Amino acid sequence: MRAWWREISGLVIPAVCGGCGTPRTQLCEGCGQALHGQAARRARPVPEPAGLPVVHAAAAYTDPVRAVILAHKERGALGLAGPLGAALAESVRATVGYANGSGGPVLLVPVPSAPGAVRARGHDAARRIALAAAAELRRTGRAARVLPVLRQRRRMADQAGLTARERLANVAGALEVRAGGARLLAGGRSVIVDDLMTTGATLVEAARALSAAWGPDPGAAVPAGAAVVAVPPMSFDINRN
């Protein structure tokens, strides 16, 4: 019911910009520029955790971008999934290009949200953005689909307030691939996707879970990662890749 009401209310309640509150627009030109006005760049947390796949992000976690992320995730501004998905698609293109991935479709694997968080918010923000990104990739000629094959095998503590080392310990061994998921991922380029990357701990664990599901297959590609935004402290490669 909550998700249904949010979908309907987005059609009848006058929109304001999710980034700055400008009336009569869902995302103003300035906030849109902050979100996806630059080419996606490779992002590296400081410190960079061992096992982190190559990750590209479309934007830094500045105030307007932060507000857009929170408006979509926490306040139910579901229409923002479109521009957030477009930004994620740019990150995916950069990651796949960096890895020279040209064969098969791009398979977007969302980082799974905690079931309790999904119930409280009324929607799965990461999956919704991934679906919008896949649609944008297909619109521009790249075969892509979303495969939500990761799931939480145990509860994790809230990551807020944890140090980088504590986050790694918190998520270690917490994710697994659903039964049959490895088979679905065969023949495509797997990219783990999320709305934001902070310390990289969750992406490290997601990459471990995918690699564990593939086993010793020598033909299995190392998973890559993509995020809409990267949270400081973070270093960005100067060039596009």
Short mmCIF file of C-alpha atoms in Angstrom, two decimals:
data_model
loop_
_atom_site.label_atom_id
_atom_site.label_comp_id
_atom_site.label_asym_id
_atom_site.label_seq_id
_atom_site.Cartn_x
_atom_site.Cartn_y
_atom_site.Cartn_z
CA MET A 1 0.00 0.00 0.00
CA ARG A 2 2.76 2.45 0.91
CA ALA A 3 4.62 1.93 -2.38
CA TRP A 4 1.33 2.21 -4.34
CA TRP A 5 0.47 5.50 -2.63
CA ARG A 6 3.91 6.91 -3.40
CA GLU A 7 3.53 6.03 -7.08
CA ILE A 8 0.12 7.76 -7.26
CA SER A 9 1.12 10.78 -5.17
CA GLY A 10 4.02 11.44 -7.52
CA LEU A 11 1.44 12.10 -10.24
CA VAL A 12 -0.87 14.43 -8.32
CA ILE A 13 1.34 16.32 -5.84
CA PRO A 14 3.36 19.22 -7.33
CA ALA A 15 6.99 18.13 -7.61
CA VAL A 16 9.97 19.86 -6.06
CA CYS A 17 13.59 19.21 -6.91
CA GLY A 18 14.93 16.34 -4.84
CA GLY A 19 18.27 18.10 -4.54
CA CYS A 20 17.47 21.72 -3.64
CA GLY A 21 13.68 22.02 -3.32
CA THR A 22 13.13 24.18 -6.39
CA PRO A 23 9.38 23.95 -7.14
CA ARG A 24 7.74 22.48 -10.23
CA THR A 25 10.58 20.18 -11.16
CA GLN A 26 11.63 16.77 -9.99
CA LEU A 27 15.30 17.50 -10.61
CA CYS A 28 16.50 20.98 -11.51
CA GLU A 29 19.22 21.64 -14.07
CA GLY A 30 21.86 22.45 -11.46
CA CYS A 31 21.27 19.34 -9.36
CA GLY A 32 21.07 17.22 -12.50
CA GLN A 33 24.44 18.60 -13.53
CA ALA A 34 25.89 17.68 -10.13
CA LEU A 35 24.50 14.15 -10.47
CA HIS A 36 25.53 13.25 -14.00
CA GLY A 37 27.22 16.24 -15.53
CA GLN A 38 30.68 14.66 -15.58
CA ALA A 39 32.05 11.43 -16.98
CA ALA A 40 32.07 8.52 -14.55
CA ARG A 41 35.47 7.92 -13.01
CA ARG A 42 37.14 5.06 -11.24
CA ALA A 43 36.70 5.56 -7.49
CA ARG A 44 38.97 4.20 -4.76
CA PRO A 45 38.08 4.45 -1.06
CA VAL A 46 40.80 5.69 1.26
CA PRO A 47 41.96 3.25 2.55
CA GLU A 48 41.15 0.88 -0.33
CA PRO A 49 40.11 -2.55 1.00
CA ALA A 50 41.64 -5.74 -0.36
CA GLY A 51 39.36 -7.56 -2.77
CA LEU A 52 37.55 -4.45 -4.01
CA PRO A 53 36.61 -4.86 -7.69
CA VAL A 54 37.13 -2.07 -10.18
CA VAL A 55 34.41 0.46 -9.35
CA HIS A 56 33.31 3.57 -11.22
CA ALA A 57 31.05 6.29 -9.85
CA ALA A 58 29.21 9.04 -11.66
CA ALA A 59 29.40 11.70 -8.94
CA ALA A 60 30.86 12.63 -5.58
CA TYR A 61 28.65 12.81 -2.50
CA THR A 62 28.10 16.57 -2.53
CA ASP A 63 25.12 18.20 -0.79
CA PRO A 64 22.69 18.25 -3.76
CA VAL A 65 23.57 14.69 -4.80
CA ARG A 66 23.23 13.50 -1.21
CA ALA A 67 19.79 15.10 -1.04
CA VAL A 68 18.69 13.38 -4.27
CA ILE A 69 19.86 9.97 -2.99
CA LEU A 70 18.03 10.45 0.32
CA ALA A 71 14.88 11.81 -1.35
CA HIS A 72 14.66 8.66 -3.46
CA LYS A 73 15.67 6.16 -0.80
CA GLU A 74 14.13 7.53 2.38
CA ARG A 75 11.39 9.92 1.30
CA GLY A 76 9.85 7.94 -1.52
CA ALA A 77 10.57 10.28 -4.43
CA LEU A 78 10.36 7.32 -6.76
CA GLY A 79 10.51 9.39 -9.93
CA LEU A 80 14.15 10.13 -9.15
CA ALA A 81 15.01 6.52 -10.00
CA GLY A 82 15.17 7.60 -13.66
CA PRO A 83 17.97 10.19 -13.35
CA LEU A 84 19.74 8.10 -10.72
CA GLY A 85 19.55 5.11 -13.07
CA ALA A 86 20.95 7.19 -15.92
CA ALA A 87 23.91 8.15 -13.73
CA LEU A 88 24.42 4.52 -12.73
CA ALA A 89 24.29 3.48 -16.39
CA GLU A 90 27.18 5.87 -17.10
CA SER A 91 29.16 4.25 -14.28
CA VAL A 92 28.41 0.80 -15.69
CA ARG A 93 29.56 1.83 -19.18
CA ALA A 94 32.83 3.13 -17.74
CA THR A 95 33.42 -0.03 -15.69
CA VAL A 96 32.67 -2.39 -18.57
CA GLY A 97 34.84 -0.35 -20.92
CA TYR A 98 37.71 -0.38 -18.42
CA ALA A 99 37.53 -4.15 -18.21
CA ASN A 100 37.26 -4.50 -22.01
CA GLY A 101 33.99 -6.32 -21.51
CA SER A 102 32.36 -6.62 -24.90
CA GLY A 103 30.89 -10.11 -25.01
CA GLY A 104 27.39 -10.92 -23.82
CA PRO A 105 24.88 -8.77 -22.01
CA VAL A 106 25.66 -6.61 -19.02
CA LEU A 107 24.19 -8.27 -15.94
CA LEU A 108 23.47 -5.80 -13.16
CA VAL A 109 23.59 -7.44 -9.73
CA PRO A 110 22.13 -5.10 -7.08
CA VAL A 111 23.60 -5.12 -3.58
CA PRO A 112 20.72 -6.57 -1.54
CA SER A 113 18.99 -4.29 0.92
CA ALA A 114 18.05 -5.52 4.37
CA PRO A 115 14.48 -6.89 4.28
CA GLY A 116 13.51 -4.69 7.22
CA ALA A 117 14.75 -1.58 5.44
CA VAL A 118 12.78 -2.47 2.32
CA ARG A 119 9.62 -2.90 4.37
CA ALA A 120 10.15 0.38 6.22
CA ARG A 121 10.81 2.36 3.03
CA GLY A 122 8.15 0.63 0.96
CA HIS A 123 10.56 -0.05 -1.90
CA ASP A 124 13.98 -1.49 -2.71
CA ALA A 125 15.99 1.59 -3.72
CA ALA A 126 19.06 -0.20 -5.12
CA ARG A 127 16.99 -2.58 -7.23
CA ARG A 128 14.77 0.23 -8.56
CA ILE A 129 17.81 2.24 -9.65
CA ALA A 130 19.37 -0.87 -11.22
CA LEU A 131 16.22 -1.44 -13.27
CA ALA A 132 16.30 2.16 -14.48
CA ALA A 133 20.00 1.79 -15.37
CA ALA A 134 19.35 -1.39 -17.34
CA ALA A 135 16.57 0.36 -19.26
CA GLU A 136 18.92 3.26 -20.06
CA LEU A 137 21.65 0.88 -21.25
CA ARG A 138 19.18 -0.92 -23.53
CA ARG A 139 17.93 2.42 -24.85
CA THR A 140 21.45 3.25 -25.97
CA GLY A 141 22.04 -0.12 -27.62
CA ARG A 142 23.67 -2.19 -24.89
CA ALA A 143 22.02 -5.48 -23.91
CA ALA A 144 21.45 -5.37 -20.16
CA ARG A 145 19.24 -6.85 -17.50
CA VAL A 146 18.99 -6.94 -13.72
CA LEU A 147 19.68 -10.17 -11.86
CA PRO A 148 18.99 -9.83 -8.11
CA VAL A 149 20.81 -13.07 -7.28
CA LEU A 150 22.51 -11.88 -4.09
CA ARG A 151 20.81 -12.22 -0.73
CA GLN A 152 21.70 -11.71 2.90
CA ARG A 153 22.38 -14.98 4.67
CA ARG A 154 22.50 -13.35 8.09
CA ARG A 155 21.60 -10.05 9.67
CA MET A 156 24.19 -7.28 9.66
CA ALA A 157 24.54 -4.38 12.05
CA ASP A 158 23.76 -0.89 10.79
CA GLN A 159 26.90 0.31 9.02
CA ALA A 160 26.43 3.95 10.09
CA GLY A 161 29.12 5.01 12.52
CA LEU A 162 31.37 2.00 11.88
CA THR A 163 34.98 2.42 10.83
CA ALA A 164 36.22 0.96 7.54
CA ARG A 165 37.69 -2.05 9.38
CA GLU A 166 34.50 -2.57 11.38
CA ARG A 167 32.41 -2.45 8.21
CA LEU A 168 34.55 -5.17 6.61
CA ALA A 169 34.09 -7.38 9.67
CA ASN A 170 30.36 -6.63 9.79
CA VAL A 171 29.70 -7.78 6.22
CA ALA A 172 32.22 -10.63 6.01
CA GLY A 173 30.39 -13.79 4.93
CA ALA A 174 27.00 -12.04 5.08
CA LEU A 175 26.03 -12.44 1.41
CA GLU A 176 25.44 -15.45 -0.78
CA VAL A 177 24.18 -16.21 -4.27
CA ARG A 178 20.70 -17.68 -4.47
CA ALA A 179 20.34 -21.24 -5.70
CA GLY A 180 20.75 -21.28 -9.47
CA GLY A 181 22.11 -17.74 -9.53
CA ALA A 182 25.54 -18.70 -10.86
CA ARG A 183 23.90 -20.33 -13.86
CA LEU A 184 21.92 -17.16 -14.62
CA LEU A 185 25.12 -15.11 -14.58
CA ALA A 186 26.91 -17.33 -17.09
CA GLY A 187 27.59 -15.76 -20.47
CA GLY A 188 27.32 -12.14 -19.40
CA ARG A 189 29.42 -9.39 -17.81
CA SER A 190 28.49 -9.17 -14.13
CA VAL A 191 28.54 -5.72 -12.57
CA ILE A 192 27.66 -5.29 -8.90
CA VAL A 193 25.65 -2.08 -8.53
CA ASP A 194 24.63 0.15 -5.64
CA ASP A 195 23.46 3.72 -5.15
CA LEU A 196 26.56 4.71 -3.21
CA MET A 197 29.97 3.42 -2.18
CA THR A 198 31.40 4.46 1.16
CA THR A 199 34.27 2.27 2.34
CA GLY A 200 33.77 -0.40 -0.32
CA ALA A 201 33.18 -3.13 2.28
CA THR A 202 29.81 -4.24 0.88
CA LEU A 203 31.16 -4.40 -2.68
CA VAL A 204 34.10 -6.50 -1.45
CA GLU A 205 31.68 -8.96 0.16
CA ALA A 206 29.39 -9.00 -2.89
CA ALA A 207 32.36 -9.77 -5.16
CA ARG A 208 33.48 -12.54 -2.79
CA ALA A 209 30.00 -14.10 -2.82
CA LEU A 210 29.83 -14.08 -6.63
CA SER A 211 33.31 -15.55 -6.98
CA ALA A 212 32.47 -18.26 -4.43
CA ALA A 213 29.36 -19.21 -6.40
CA TRP A 214 31.35 -19.55 -9.61
CA GLY A 215 33.89 -21.80 -7.89
CA PRO A 216 37.13 -22.73 -9.67
CA ASP A 217 35.76 -22.07 -13.17
CA PRO A 218 38.74 -20.60 -15.03
CA GLY A 219 36.44 -18.91 -17.53
CA ALA A 220 34.52 -16.94 -14.91
CA ALA A 221 35.11 -13.21 -15.20
CA VAL A 222 36.05 -11.21 -12.13
CA PRO A 223 32.99 -9.15 -11.19
CA ALA A 224 33.19 -5.39 -11.54
CA GLY A 225 31.33 -2.70 -9.64
CA ALA A 226 29.46 0.54 -10.31
CA ALA A 227 27.83 3.11 -8.07
CA VAL A 228 25.88 6.30 -8.57
CA VAL A 229 28.03 8.22 -6.10
CA ALA A 230 31.16 7.73 -4.01
CA VAL A 231 31.36 9.04 -0.45
CA PRO A 232 34.56 10.76 0.80
CA PRO A 233 37.27 10.01 1.70
CA MET A 234 37.73 8.84 -1.88
CA SER A 235 40.26 9.25 -4.64
CA PHE A 236 39.20 9.49 -8.28
CA ASP A 237 41.33 8.61 -11.28
CA ILE A 238 42.06 11.74 -13.28
CA ASN A 239 41.12 10.26 -16.65
CA ARG A 240 37.81 8.67 -17.56
CA ASN A 241 38.84 5.13 -16.61
#
